[in-house]
Amino acid sequence: MIPFDFEYYHPSTIQMAVDLYQHLHEQGKRPLYYAGGTEIITFARANSIQPGAVIDLKSIPECNVLAMQKDMLIIGACVTLSALSEANPFPLLSRAAQGVADQTARNKITLGGNISGRIHYREAVLPLLLANGRMVIAGTHGIRVTSIHQVFNQELRLAGGEFIVQVQIDRDYISLPFAYFKKREIGHVGYPLVTLAAFRINHEIRTAYSGVCAFPFRSAEIDEALNDSSLPLAARIELAIGHLPAPLLDNVEGSPAYREFVLKQTMADAVHTLERR
Ligand SMILES: Cc1cc2nc3c(=O)[nH]c(=O)nc-3n(C[C@H](O)[C@H](O)[C@H](O)COP(=O)(O)OP(=O)(O)OC[C@H]3O[C@@H](n4cnc5c(N)ncnc54)[C@H](O)[C@@H]3O)c2cc1C
């Protein structure tokens, strides 16, 4: 049960959503944009958030697009992870989506909600970081389109009242050879010890990680180390580990030492897989 009352709005246009946010914010109602609701409901039940109003984005047509337009794949922020893997327009993203939660939860969880969430993992962002995705963002100043690298640094950083409308991916990325590994402590559902998503592009490997540190990331230094063909693989991996952007995560899924062990193995798996493709 959610132990407080809140108002629920479901605008049908981008402008209505932005105006509503502004209005509710000015009234001190601490509004939240709402997509699948899985995280909002979990946190609200635990009383760790108390929005006075939620603005459901799912009735906005632009947020539900899933289409190829010219040389770009457009994915609306409210497309669910199960719809994404079913349609399979971008196989690496489908694999990442399939690894999140279970089917029932994936029927609700949206791409935009997963990227914007507060949990460490946000695994659907990894293919977007690798593919230099662009984010279509709505706010009081209208619509802006920007590189994911401008707005996702450890977490999504939007101005107050902004929301993600769509994600754009260049066609060139969607059929590249890829590898995807999600390693959990136990079973086939649950948070990762290590998730590694990788492409091979122009004979080089490009990697992104979740579960390793307290945020998902892609690192040019790690990729440089892994691609250094003058060194044996074990030495490349040792060098890569030295470039982690933050301490290894220490939680119920695994200790830092265990994560490092699993990470090294997963890096080796990814390199071997992509060398064969
Ligand atoms: C059982 C279970 C297991 C899970 N396991 C994993 C896992 O292993 N890996 C993983 O990555 N995730 C996992 N998740 C998913 C994750 O924890 C979140 O619940 C989910 O990603 C939130 O998506 P949502 O669409 O429901 O977002 P919501 O709950 O609607 O919103 C989440 C946050 O994002 C904001 N938001 C939503 N949409 C937008 C938008 N378009 N623009 C800007 N802000 C927005 C909201 O304001 C809110 O702050 C799991 C979830 C469950 C229930």
Short mmCIF file of C-alpha atoms and ligand atoms in Angstrom, two decimals:
data_model
loop_
_atom_site.label_atom_id
_atom_site.label_comp_id
_atom_site.label_asym_id
_atom_site.label_seq_id
_atom_site.Cartn_x
_atom_site.Cartn_y
_atom_site.Cartn_z
CA MET A 1 0.00 0.00 0.00
CA ILE A 2 1.13 3.55 -0.71
CA PRO A 3 0.83 5.40 2.62
CA PHE A 4 -0.08 8.84 1.19
CA ASP A 5 -2.46 10.38 -1.34
CA PHE A 6 -1.25 11.81 -4.65
CA GLU A 7 -2.82 13.24 -7.78
CA TYR A 8 -2.64 11.35 -11.07
CA TYR A 9 -2.51 13.08 -14.48
CA HIS A 10 -2.24 11.54 -17.95
CA PRO A 11 -1.64 14.30 -20.52
CA SER A 12 -1.95 13.43 -24.20
CA THR A 13 0.60 15.92 -25.55
CA ILE A 14 4.19 16.86 -24.75
CA GLN A 15 3.19 20.48 -24.12
CA MET A 16 0.45 19.47 -21.67
CA ALA A 17 2.93 17.34 -19.72
CA VAL A 18 5.49 20.13 -19.49
CA ASP A 19 2.85 22.72 -18.50
CA LEU A 20 1.38 20.38 -15.90
CA TYR A 21 4.80 19.79 -14.36
CA GLN A 22 5.43 23.52 -14.14
CA HIS A 23 2.00 24.19 -12.62
CA LEU A 24 2.23 21.37 -10.06
CA HIS A 25 5.79 22.32 -9.18
CA GLU A 26 4.71 25.93 -8.53
CA GLN A 27 1.99 24.56 -6.23
CA GLY A 28 4.68 22.71 -4.23
CA LYS A 29 3.35 19.27 -5.19
CA ARG A 30 6.77 17.72 -6.00
CA PRO A 31 5.50 16.16 -9.27
CA LEU A 32 7.18 13.15 -10.83
CA TYR A 33 6.95 11.97 -14.41
CA TYR A 34 5.53 8.46 -14.40
CA ALA A 35 6.16 5.73 -17.00
CA GLY A 36 6.03 2.02 -16.03
CA GLY A 37 5.68 3.04 -12.39
CA THR A 38 7.65 0.03 -11.10
CA GLU A 39 10.28 2.09 -9.31
CA ILE A 40 7.94 4.90 -8.27
CA ILE A 41 5.50 2.44 -6.69
CA THR A 42 8.29 0.49 -4.94
CA PHE A 43 9.81 3.66 -3.46
CA ALA A 44 6.41 5.16 -2.59
CA ARG A 45 5.40 1.97 -0.73
CA ALA A 46 8.63 2.22 1.26
CA ASN A 47 7.84 5.92 1.87
CA SER A 48 11.24 6.92 0.44
CA ILE A 49 9.55 9.29 -2.05
CA GLN A 50 6.34 11.27 -1.47
CA PRO A 51 5.28 12.91 -4.74
CA GLY A 52 2.11 14.97 -4.41
CA ALA A 53 1.33 14.27 -8.08
CA VAL A 54 2.46 12.00 -10.89
CA ILE A 55 2.30 12.81 -14.62
CA ASP A 56 1.86 9.64 -16.64
CA LEU A 57 3.64 9.97 -20.01
CA LYS A 58 2.18 6.87 -21.62
CA SER A 59 -0.67 8.63 -23.48
CA ILE A 60 1.74 10.88 -25.39
CA PRO A 61 2.00 9.47 -28.95
CA GLU A 62 5.65 10.53 -29.48
CA CYS A 63 6.65 8.56 -26.37
CA ASN A 64 5.27 5.35 -27.90
CA VAL A 65 6.95 5.45 -31.32
CA LEU A 66 9.06 2.49 -32.39
CA ALA A 67 10.09 3.03 -36.00
CA MET A 68 12.92 3.36 -38.49
CA GLN A 69 12.93 6.90 -39.93
CA LYS A 70 15.46 7.37 -42.72
CA ASP A 71 18.75 6.16 -41.23
CA MET A 72 17.62 6.39 -37.62
CA LEU A 73 15.87 4.08 -35.23
CA ILE A 74 13.44 6.04 -33.05
CA ILE A 75 12.35 4.52 -29.75
CA GLY A 76 9.76 6.30 -27.63
CA ALA A 77 10.64 6.59 -23.94
CA CYS A 78 7.44 4.75 -22.93
CA VAL A 79 8.07 1.68 -25.09
CA THR A 80 8.23 -1.22 -22.65
CA LEU A 81 11.22 -3.53 -22.42
CA SER A 82 9.07 -6.49 -23.49
CA ALA A 83 7.79 -4.60 -26.57
CA LEU A 84 11.38 -3.73 -27.43
CA SER A 85 12.63 -7.29 -27.26
CA GLU A 86 9.60 -8.58 -29.15
CA ALA A 87 10.02 -6.10 -32.03
CA ASN A 88 13.82 -6.55 -31.88
CA PRO A 89 14.82 -3.47 -33.94
CA PHE A 90 18.23 -3.31 -32.22
CA PRO A 91 19.40 -6.79 -31.15
CA LEU A 92 21.90 -5.62 -28.50
CA LEU A 93 19.22 -3.49 -26.85
CA SER A 94 16.79 -6.43 -26.98
CA ARG A 95 19.33 -8.62 -25.17
CA ALA A 96 19.84 -5.95 -22.50
CA ALA A 97 16.07 -5.55 -22.11
CA GLN A 98 15.53 -9.30 -21.76
CA GLY A 99 18.02 -9.40 -18.89
CA VAL A 100 16.06 -6.92 -16.75
CA ALA A 101 13.65 -8.30 -14.10
CA ASP A 102 11.07 -10.89 -15.21
CA GLN A 103 8.50 -10.91 -18.04
CA THR A 104 5.69 -9.47 -15.87
CA ALA A 105 7.84 -6.54 -14.76
CA ARG A 106 9.22 -6.03 -18.30
CA ASN A 107 5.64 -5.63 -19.55
CA LYS A 108 5.55 -2.45 -17.44
CA ILE A 109 9.16 -1.18 -17.29
CA THR A 110 9.86 1.38 -20.02
CA LEU A 111 13.10 2.33 -21.73
CA GLY A 112 12.86 5.90 -20.39
CA GLY A 113 12.04 4.74 -16.87
CA ASN A 114 14.95 2.31 -16.80
CA ILE A 115 17.43 4.98 -17.95
CA SER A 116 16.05 7.57 -15.52
CA GLY A 117 15.73 5.31 -12.48
CA ARG A 118 17.63 5.57 -9.21
CA ILE A 119 18.85 1.96 -8.86
CA HIS A 120 22.52 1.36 -9.66
CA TYR A 121 22.00 -0.84 -12.69
CA ARG A 122 19.92 0.86 -15.44
CA GLU A 123 21.10 -1.82 -17.83
CA ALA A 124 19.14 -0.60 -20.87
CA VAL A 125 21.46 2.41 -21.05
CA LEU A 126 24.51 0.30 -22.00
CA PRO A 127 23.62 -0.22 -25.72
CA LEU A 128 22.73 3.49 -25.96
CA LEU A 129 26.13 4.52 -24.55
CA LEU A 130 27.87 2.18 -27.02
CA ALA A 131 25.82 3.42 -29.98
CA ASN A 132 26.26 7.13 -29.11
CA GLY A 133 22.47 7.42 -28.90
CA ARG A 134 20.76 10.79 -29.01
CA MET A 135 18.10 11.83 -26.53
CA VAL A 136 15.04 13.84 -27.52
CA ILE A 137 14.20 15.86 -24.40
CA ALA A 138 11.16 18.04 -23.71
CA GLY A 139 11.12 20.94 -21.26
CA THR A 140 9.85 24.47 -20.77
CA HIS A 141 12.17 25.70 -23.55
CA GLY A 142 10.73 23.23 -26.08
CA ILE A 143 12.37 20.13 -27.52
CA ARG A 144 16.12 19.59 -27.64
CA VAL A 145 18.12 16.72 -29.13
CA THR A 146 21.43 15.93 -27.50
CA SER A 147 24.01 13.15 -27.29
CA ILE A 148 23.45 10.68 -24.50
CA HIS A 149 27.00 11.49 -23.37
CA GLN A 150 25.88 15.08 -22.63
CA VAL A 151 23.05 14.05 -20.30
CA PHE A 152 24.05 10.67 -18.91
CA ASN A 153 27.05 10.85 -16.65
CA GLN A 154 26.71 8.17 -13.97
CA GLU A 155 23.01 9.03 -14.00
CA LEU A 156 20.57 10.96 -16.16
CA ARG A 157 21.02 14.68 -15.58
CA LEU A 158 18.05 16.67 -16.85
CA ALA A 159 16.95 20.18 -15.89
CA GLY A 160 13.88 20.45 -13.62
CA GLY A 161 10.67 19.63 -15.49
CA GLU A 162 12.43 17.99 -18.46
CA PHE A 163 11.63 14.46 -19.60
CA ILE A 164 12.89 12.03 -22.25
CA VAL A 165 10.55 11.78 -25.21
CA GLN A 166 12.55 9.49 -27.46
CA VAL A 167 15.93 7.91 -28.08
CA GLN A 168 17.53 7.96 -31.56
CA ILE A 169 20.07 5.40 -32.78
CA ASP A 170 21.93 5.61 -36.10
CA ARG A 171 21.21 2.65 -38.36
CA ASP A 172 24.95 1.85 -38.68
CA TYR A 173 25.05 0.66 -35.08
CA ILE A 174 22.07 -1.60 -34.94
CA SER A 175 23.50 -4.60 -36.75
CA LEU A 176 27.10 -4.53 -35.52
CA PRO A 177 28.52 -7.78 -34.10
CA PHE A 178 27.91 -7.70 -30.36
CA ALA A 179 28.43 -9.60 -27.13
CA TYR A 180 26.28 -9.35 -24.02
CA PHE A 181 26.86 -11.03 -20.68
CA LYS A 182 24.86 -10.60 -17.50
CA LYS A 183 26.35 -12.53 -14.59
CA ARG A 184 24.33 -12.86 -11.40
CA GLU A 185 25.24 -14.44 -8.11
CA ILE A 186 22.44 -16.95 -8.53
CA GLY A 187 19.59 -17.81 -10.93
CA HIS A 188 18.27 -16.15 -14.09
CA VAL A 189 16.35 -13.19 -12.61
CA GLY A 190 17.83 -10.45 -10.48
CA TYR A 191 20.36 -7.70 -10.31
CA PRO A 192 23.78 -8.24 -11.88
CA LEU A 193 27.17 -8.87 -10.37
CA VAL A 194 28.54 -7.79 -13.73
CA THR A 195 26.81 -6.88 -16.98
CA LEU A 196 29.01 -6.23 -20.00
CA ALA A 197 27.67 -5.08 -23.36
CA ALA A 198 30.10 -4.81 -26.28
CA PHE A 199 30.28 -4.08 -30.00
CA ARG A 200 32.99 -4.78 -32.51
CA ILE A 201 33.40 -1.72 -34.69
CA ASN A 202 36.20 -1.18 -37.23
CA HIS A 203 38.18 -4.12 -35.75
CA GLU A 204 38.03 -2.57 -32.28
CA ILE A 205 36.00 -3.62 -29.26
CA ARG A 206 33.82 -1.07 -27.48
CA THR A 207 32.46 -2.02 -24.03
CA ALA A 208 30.02 -0.72 -21.41
CA TYR A 209 29.32 -1.98 -17.89
CA SER A 210 26.64 -2.20 -15.23
CA GLY A 211 26.83 -3.76 -11.77
CA VAL A 212 30.59 -3.15 -11.58
CA CYS A 213 30.53 0.29 -9.94
CA ALA A 214 27.59 2.19 -8.44
CA PHE A 215 26.54 3.43 -11.91
CA PRO A 216 26.58 2.19 -15.52
CA PHE A 217 29.48 3.48 -17.59
CA ARG A 218 31.54 3.34 -20.75
CA SER A 219 35.26 4.17 -20.53
CA ALA A 220 37.61 5.14 -23.36
CA GLU A 221 40.62 4.11 -21.21
CA ILE A 222 39.21 0.63 -20.58
CA ASP A 223 38.52 0.15 -24.29
CA GLU A 224 42.01 1.37 -25.18
CA ALA A 225 43.52 -1.20 -22.81
CA LEU A 226 41.34 -4.05 -24.10
CA ASN A 227 42.24 -3.19 -27.70
CA ASP A 228 46.01 -3.02 -27.09
CA SER A 229 47.06 -5.91 -29.32
CA SER A 230 50.72 -5.56 -28.27
CA LEU A 231 49.82 -7.22 -24.95
CA PRO A 232 48.52 -10.69 -24.07
CA LEU A 233 44.83 -10.72 -23.09
CA ALA A 234 45.45 -11.21 -19.34
CA ALA A 235 47.68 -8.12 -19.29
CA ARG A 236 45.12 -6.08 -21.25
CA ILE A 237 42.43 -7.01 -18.75
CA GLU A 238 44.68 -6.15 -15.79
CA LEU A 239 45.35 -2.76 -17.38
CA ALA A 240 41.63 -2.24 -18.08
CA ILE A 241 40.68 -2.97 -14.45
CA GLY A 242 43.09 -0.22 -13.39
CA HIS A 243 40.88 2.29 -15.24
CA LEU A 244 37.59 1.61 -13.45
CA PRO A 245 35.92 5.00 -12.88
CA ALA A 246 34.95 4.27 -9.23
CA PRO A 247 35.38 1.59 -6.53
CA LEU A 248 33.89 -1.81 -7.25
CA LEU A 249 30.38 -2.16 -5.89
CA ASP A 250 30.07 -3.89 -2.50
CA ASN A 251 26.56 -5.16 -1.81
CA VAL A 252 24.43 -8.23 -1.22
CA GLU A 253 25.06 -9.40 -4.81
CA GLY A 254 28.82 -9.65 -4.25
CA SER A 255 31.97 -8.29 -2.63
CA PRO A 256 34.45 -6.12 -4.57
CA ALA A 257 36.97 -9.00 -4.76
CA TYR A 258 34.37 -11.41 -6.15
CA ARG A 259 33.12 -8.78 -8.61
CA GLU A 260 36.66 -8.19 -9.84
CA PHE A 261 37.12 -11.92 -10.39
CA VAL A 262 33.83 -12.14 -12.34
CA LEU A 263 34.60 -8.93 -14.27
CA LYS A 264 37.96 -10.26 -15.49
CA GLN A 265 36.35 -13.49 -16.65
CA THR A 266 33.54 -11.55 -18.37
CA MET A 267 35.98 -9.26 -20.17
CA ALA A 268 37.82 -12.34 -21.45
CA ASP A 269 34.50 -13.90 -22.57
CA ALA A 270 33.57 -10.72 -24.45
CA VAL A 271 36.94 -10.43 -26.22
CA HIS A 272 36.89 -14.12 -27.23
CA THR A 273 33.29 -13.87 -28.47
CA LEU A 274 33.93 -10.76 -30.56
CA GLU A 275 37.19 -12.07 -31.99
CA ARG A 276 35.20 -15.00 -33.40
CA ARG A 277 32.54 -12.75 -35.02
C1 LIG B 1 11.60 -7.30 -9.72
C2 LIG B 1 12.39 -6.27 -10.46
C3 LIG B 1 13.70 -6.55 -10.84
C4 LIG B 1 14.44 -5.61 -11.56
N1 LIG B 1 15.71 -5.91 -11.98
C5 LIG B 1 16.42 -5.01 -12.72
C6 LIG B 1 17.73 -5.31 -13.20
O1 LIG B 1 18.28 -6.37 -12.97
N2 LIG B 1 18.36 -4.36 -13.94
C7 LIG B 1 17.78 -3.15 -14.24
O2 LIG B 1 18.41 -2.33 -14.92
N3 LIG B 1 16.55 -2.84 -13.80
C8 LIG B 1 15.86 -3.74 -13.05
N4 LIG B 1 14.59 -3.44 -12.62
C9 LIG B 1 13.97 -2.20 -13.09
C10 LIG B 1 14.27 -0.98 -12.24
O3 LIG B 1 14.51 -1.31 -10.91
C11 LIG B 1 13.12 0.05 -12.31
O4 LIG B 1 12.00 -0.44 -11.60
C12 LIG B 1 12.66 0.38 -13.72
O5 LIG B 1 13.76 0.54 -14.58
C13 LIG B 1 11.83 1.66 -13.73
O6 LIG B 1 11.20 1.79 -14.98
P1 LIG B 1 9.71 2.35 -15.06
O7 LIG B 1 9.37 2.52 -16.50
O8 LIG B 1 8.79 1.49 -14.26
O9 LIG B 1 9.90 3.77 -14.40
P2 LIG B 1 9.05 4.60 -13.32
O10 LIG B 1 8.94 3.84 -12.04
O11 LIG B 1 7.80 5.10 -13.95
O12 LIG B 1 10.03 5.84 -13.13
C14 LIG B 1 11.34 5.68 -12.59
C15 LIG B 1 12.00 7.07 -12.52
O13 LIG B 1 12.24 7.55 -13.83
C16 LIG B 1 11.57 8.81 -14.05
N5 LIG B 1 11.09 8.74 -15.43
C17 LIG B 1 10.32 7.79 -15.98
N6 LIG B 1 10.15 8.01 -17.29
C18 LIG B 1 10.85 9.13 -17.57
C19 LIG B 1 11.09 9.87 -18.77
N7 LIG B 1 10.58 9.51 -19.97
N8 LIG B 1 11.88 10.97 -18.70
C20 LIG B 1 12.43 11.36 -17.52
N9 LIG B 1 12.24 10.70 -16.35
C21 LIG B 1 11.46 9.60 -16.39
C22 LIG B 1 10.47 8.86 -13.00
O14 LIG B 1 10.13 10.19 -12.66
C23 LIG B 1 11.13 8.13 -11.84
O15 LIG B 1 11.99 9.00 -11.15
C24 LIG B 1 13.85 -4.36 -11.88
C25 LIG B 1 12.55 -4.05 -11.46
C26 LIG B 1 11.81 -4.99 -10.78
C27 LIG B 1 10.41 -4.64 -10.38
#
